Coordinates of C-alpha atoms in Angstrom, one line a residue:
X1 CA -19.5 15.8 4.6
X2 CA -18.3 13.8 1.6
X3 CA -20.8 14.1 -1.7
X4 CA -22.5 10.6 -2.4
X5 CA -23.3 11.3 -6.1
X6 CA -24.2 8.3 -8.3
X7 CA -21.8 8.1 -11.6
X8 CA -18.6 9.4 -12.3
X9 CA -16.8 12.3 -11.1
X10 CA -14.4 14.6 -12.7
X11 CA -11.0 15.3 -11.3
X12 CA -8.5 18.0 -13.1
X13 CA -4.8 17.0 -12.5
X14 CA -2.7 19.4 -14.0
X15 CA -4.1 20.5 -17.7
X16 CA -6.1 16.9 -18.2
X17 CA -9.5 15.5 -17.2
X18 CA -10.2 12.3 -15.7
X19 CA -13.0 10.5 -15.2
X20 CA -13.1 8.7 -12.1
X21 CA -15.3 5.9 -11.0
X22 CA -17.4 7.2 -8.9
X23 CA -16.7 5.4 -5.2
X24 CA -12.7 6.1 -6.0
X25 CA -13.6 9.9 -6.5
X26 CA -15.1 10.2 -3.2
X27 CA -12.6 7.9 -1.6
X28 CA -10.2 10.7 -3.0
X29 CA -12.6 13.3 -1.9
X30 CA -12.6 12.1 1.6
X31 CA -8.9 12.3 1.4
X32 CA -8.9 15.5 0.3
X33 CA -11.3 17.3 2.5
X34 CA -10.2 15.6 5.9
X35 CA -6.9 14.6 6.1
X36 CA -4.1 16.4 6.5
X37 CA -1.6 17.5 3.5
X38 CA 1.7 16.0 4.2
X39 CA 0.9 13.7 7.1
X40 CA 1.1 9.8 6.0
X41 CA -1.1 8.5 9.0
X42 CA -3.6 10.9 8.5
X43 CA -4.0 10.0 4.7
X44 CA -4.3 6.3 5.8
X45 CA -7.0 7.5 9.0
X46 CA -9.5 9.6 6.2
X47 CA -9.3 6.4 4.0
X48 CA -9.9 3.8 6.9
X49 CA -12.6 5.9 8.2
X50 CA -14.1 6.6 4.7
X51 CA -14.2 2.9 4.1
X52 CA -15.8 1.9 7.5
X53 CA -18.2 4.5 7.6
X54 CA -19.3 5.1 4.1
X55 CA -18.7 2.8 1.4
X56 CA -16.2 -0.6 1.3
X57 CA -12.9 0.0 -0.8
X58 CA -10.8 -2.9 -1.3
X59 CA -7.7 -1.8 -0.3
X60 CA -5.8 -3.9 2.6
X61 CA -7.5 -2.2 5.2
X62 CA -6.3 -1.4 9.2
X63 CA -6.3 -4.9 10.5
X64 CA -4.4 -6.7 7.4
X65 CA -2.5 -2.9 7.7
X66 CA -0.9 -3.3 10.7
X67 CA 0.4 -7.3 9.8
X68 CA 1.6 -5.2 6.5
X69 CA 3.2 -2.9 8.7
X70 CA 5.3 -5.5 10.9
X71 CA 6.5 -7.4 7.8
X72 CA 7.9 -4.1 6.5
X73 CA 9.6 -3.1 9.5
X74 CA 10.8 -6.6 10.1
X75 CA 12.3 -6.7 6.4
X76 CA 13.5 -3.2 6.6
X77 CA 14.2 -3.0 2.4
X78 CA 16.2 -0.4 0.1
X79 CA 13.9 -1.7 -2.2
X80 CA 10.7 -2.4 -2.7
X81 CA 8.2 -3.6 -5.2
X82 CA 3.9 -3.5 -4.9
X83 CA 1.9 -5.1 -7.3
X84 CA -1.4 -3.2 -7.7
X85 CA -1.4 0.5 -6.4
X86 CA -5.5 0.8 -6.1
X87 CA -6.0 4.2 -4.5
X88 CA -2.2 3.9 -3.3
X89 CA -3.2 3.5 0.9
X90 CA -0.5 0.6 0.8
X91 CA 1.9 2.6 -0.8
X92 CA 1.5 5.4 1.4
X93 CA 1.3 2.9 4.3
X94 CA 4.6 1.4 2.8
X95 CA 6.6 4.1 2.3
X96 CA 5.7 6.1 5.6
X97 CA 7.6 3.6 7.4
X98 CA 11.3 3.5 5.5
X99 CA 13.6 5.9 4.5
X100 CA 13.8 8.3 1.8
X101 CA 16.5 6.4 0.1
X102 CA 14.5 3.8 0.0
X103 CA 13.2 2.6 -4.0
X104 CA 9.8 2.2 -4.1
X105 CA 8.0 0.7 -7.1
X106 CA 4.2 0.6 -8.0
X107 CA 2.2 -0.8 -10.3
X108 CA -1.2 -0.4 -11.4
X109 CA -2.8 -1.1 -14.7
X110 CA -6.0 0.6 -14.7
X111 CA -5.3 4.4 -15.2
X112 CA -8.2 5.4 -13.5
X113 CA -7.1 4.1 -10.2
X114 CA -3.6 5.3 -11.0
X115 CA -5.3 8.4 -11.1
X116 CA -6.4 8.6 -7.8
X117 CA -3.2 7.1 -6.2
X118 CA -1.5 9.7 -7.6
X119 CA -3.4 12.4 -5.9
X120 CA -3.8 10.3 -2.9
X121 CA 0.4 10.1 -2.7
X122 CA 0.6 13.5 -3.0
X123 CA -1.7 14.5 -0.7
X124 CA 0.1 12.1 1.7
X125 CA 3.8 14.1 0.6
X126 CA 5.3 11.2 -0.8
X127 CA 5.2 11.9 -4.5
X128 CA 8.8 12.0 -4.4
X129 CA 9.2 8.9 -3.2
X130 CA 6.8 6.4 -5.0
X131 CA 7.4 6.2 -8.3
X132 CA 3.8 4.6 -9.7
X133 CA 4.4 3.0 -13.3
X134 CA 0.9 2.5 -15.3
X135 CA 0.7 -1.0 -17.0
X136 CA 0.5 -4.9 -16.9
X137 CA 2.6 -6.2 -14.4
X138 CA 3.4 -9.2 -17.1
X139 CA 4.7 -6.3 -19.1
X140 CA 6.8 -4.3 -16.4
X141 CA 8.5 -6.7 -14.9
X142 CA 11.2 -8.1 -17.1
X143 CA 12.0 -4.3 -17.5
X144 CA 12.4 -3.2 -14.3
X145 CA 16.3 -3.9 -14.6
X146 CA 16.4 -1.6 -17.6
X147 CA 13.8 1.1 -16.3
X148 CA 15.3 1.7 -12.9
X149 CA 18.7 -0.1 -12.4
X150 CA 17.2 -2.3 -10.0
X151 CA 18.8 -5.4 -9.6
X152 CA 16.6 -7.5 -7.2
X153 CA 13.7 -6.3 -5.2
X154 CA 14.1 -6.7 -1.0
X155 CA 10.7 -6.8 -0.2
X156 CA 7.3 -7.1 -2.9
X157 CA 3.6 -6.6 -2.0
X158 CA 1.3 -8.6 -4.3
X159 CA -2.2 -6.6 -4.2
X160 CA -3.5 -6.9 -7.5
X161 CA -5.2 -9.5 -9.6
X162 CA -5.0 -13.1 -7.8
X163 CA -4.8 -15.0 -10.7
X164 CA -1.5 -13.3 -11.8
X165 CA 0.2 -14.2 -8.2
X166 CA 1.5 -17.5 -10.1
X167 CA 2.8 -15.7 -13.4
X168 CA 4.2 -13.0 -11.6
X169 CA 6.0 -14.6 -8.8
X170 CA 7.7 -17.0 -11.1
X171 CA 8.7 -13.9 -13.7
X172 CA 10.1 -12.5 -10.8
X173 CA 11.9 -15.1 -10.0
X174 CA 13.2 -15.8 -14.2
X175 CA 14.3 -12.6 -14.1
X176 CA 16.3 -12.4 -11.2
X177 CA 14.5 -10.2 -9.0
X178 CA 14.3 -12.0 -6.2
X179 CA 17.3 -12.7 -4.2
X180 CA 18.1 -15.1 -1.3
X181 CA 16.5 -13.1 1.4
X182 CA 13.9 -11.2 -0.1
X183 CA 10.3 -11.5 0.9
X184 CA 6.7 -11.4 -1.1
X185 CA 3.7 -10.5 1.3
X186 CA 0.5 -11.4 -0.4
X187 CA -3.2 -13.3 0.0
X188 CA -3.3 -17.2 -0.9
X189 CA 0.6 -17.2 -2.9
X190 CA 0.9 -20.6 -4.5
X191 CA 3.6 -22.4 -2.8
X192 CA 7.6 -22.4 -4.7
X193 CA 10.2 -25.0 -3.5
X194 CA 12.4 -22.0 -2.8
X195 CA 10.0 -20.6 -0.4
X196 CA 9.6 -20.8 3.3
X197 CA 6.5 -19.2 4.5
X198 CA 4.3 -18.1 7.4
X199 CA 0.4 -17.3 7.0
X200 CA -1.2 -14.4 9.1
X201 CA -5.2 -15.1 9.3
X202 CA -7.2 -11.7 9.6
X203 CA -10.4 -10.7 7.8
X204 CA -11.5 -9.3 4.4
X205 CA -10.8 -5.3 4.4
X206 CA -13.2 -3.9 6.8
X207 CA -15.3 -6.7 7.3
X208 CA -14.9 -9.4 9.8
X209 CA -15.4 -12.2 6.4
X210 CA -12.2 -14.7 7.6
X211 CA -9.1 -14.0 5.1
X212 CA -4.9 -13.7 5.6
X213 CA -1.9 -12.6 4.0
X214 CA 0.8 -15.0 3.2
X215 CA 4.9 -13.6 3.7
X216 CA 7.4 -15.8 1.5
X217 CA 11.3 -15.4 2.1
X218 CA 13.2 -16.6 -1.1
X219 CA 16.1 -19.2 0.1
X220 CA 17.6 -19.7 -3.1
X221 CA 18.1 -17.7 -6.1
X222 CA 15.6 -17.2 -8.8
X223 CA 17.2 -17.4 -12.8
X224 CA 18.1 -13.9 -15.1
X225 CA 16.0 -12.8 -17.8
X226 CA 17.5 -11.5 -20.8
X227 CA 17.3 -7.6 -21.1
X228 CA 14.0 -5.4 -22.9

């Protein structure tokens, strides 16, 4: 049975210490003790079932999951782009589904729950196939050209803090990483005259509190940043 103890818990990865808040370390836990190493699904079952049955995580959750799910396979991207890692169930989710060649960004700026996605990735066997960046997406963006010799992103997940949705999506777009084609999955996305998009209603992560997820396809080419 997973430990409910009240404050933080210590994780070693590799040589350093890190704290952990202390609902992420037992969502970790969980992950840890009951699912199996190197088996996407059953990384993505410990979590659901940690998260229905012991305490709420706000990760996207089995029902907006399996919308997240279609949209990938739909898109079917060589690259791909999530904004906010959490506890990395999306990535995991994500990535289980394409092929190995396919490049898959992550970004997360609190180290903590970089921490844990990490762990939670590998645990899942995908650590060679995520690359999770720490740091403000604001920040990452305009390099991601530079960093990774990526020139536009096929598919992005926006899962991090709503009121960066607007900044992002139109960074994105002024430095040419989205192409005519590609498609942003995310909650409540302001509208963009080069968008076309579709809403999917569903519920709040585990809960049956009314929410969607909103998929954008870019018709029309965004402008080019200069290079970091």
């Amino acid at each position: 049975m997973v430990g409910s103890s009240v404050g933080s818990v210590q994780r070693h990865l590799g040589s350093a210490v890190v704290r952990l808040p202390a609902g992420d370390g037992r969502l970790l836990q969980a992950v840890c003790i009951n699912a199996v190493r190197g088996n996407p699904d059953s990384v993505i079952a410990a979590i659901d079932h940690f998260c229905q049955n012991q305490e709420w995580a706000m990760n996207v959750g089995d029902e907006k999951g399996a919308i997240l799910d279609s949209v990938v396979m739909e898109t079917s991207p060589s690259t791909v782009l999530e904004l906010g890692t959490y506890c990395g169930y999306s990535a995991v989710r994500i990535m289980r589904l394409l092929p190995p060649a396919t490049r898959f960004i992550t970004l997360e700026m609190n180290p903590d729950y970089a921490a844990v996605a990490r762990q939670v990735i590998q645990h899942a066997g995908l650590q060679d196939k995520v690359c999770l960046v720490e740091g403000k997406s604001a920040d990452l963006i305009p390099k991601m050209a530079d960093m990774f010799g990526i020139r536009t992103f096929d598919f992005v997940f926006f899962d991090h803090w709503k009121d960066c949705y607007l900044p992002d999506i139109r960074l994105l777009e002024d430095c040419g990483l989205l192409d005519q084609g590609s498609v942003v999955l995310a909650d409540n996305v302001l509208s963009s005259l080069r968008f076309s998009s579709r809403f999917y209603r569903s519920h709040l992560e585990y809960t049956r509190v009314l929410d969607g997820l909103e998929s954008r396809t870019q018709t029309g080419p965004g402008s080019h940043c200069g290079r970091i």
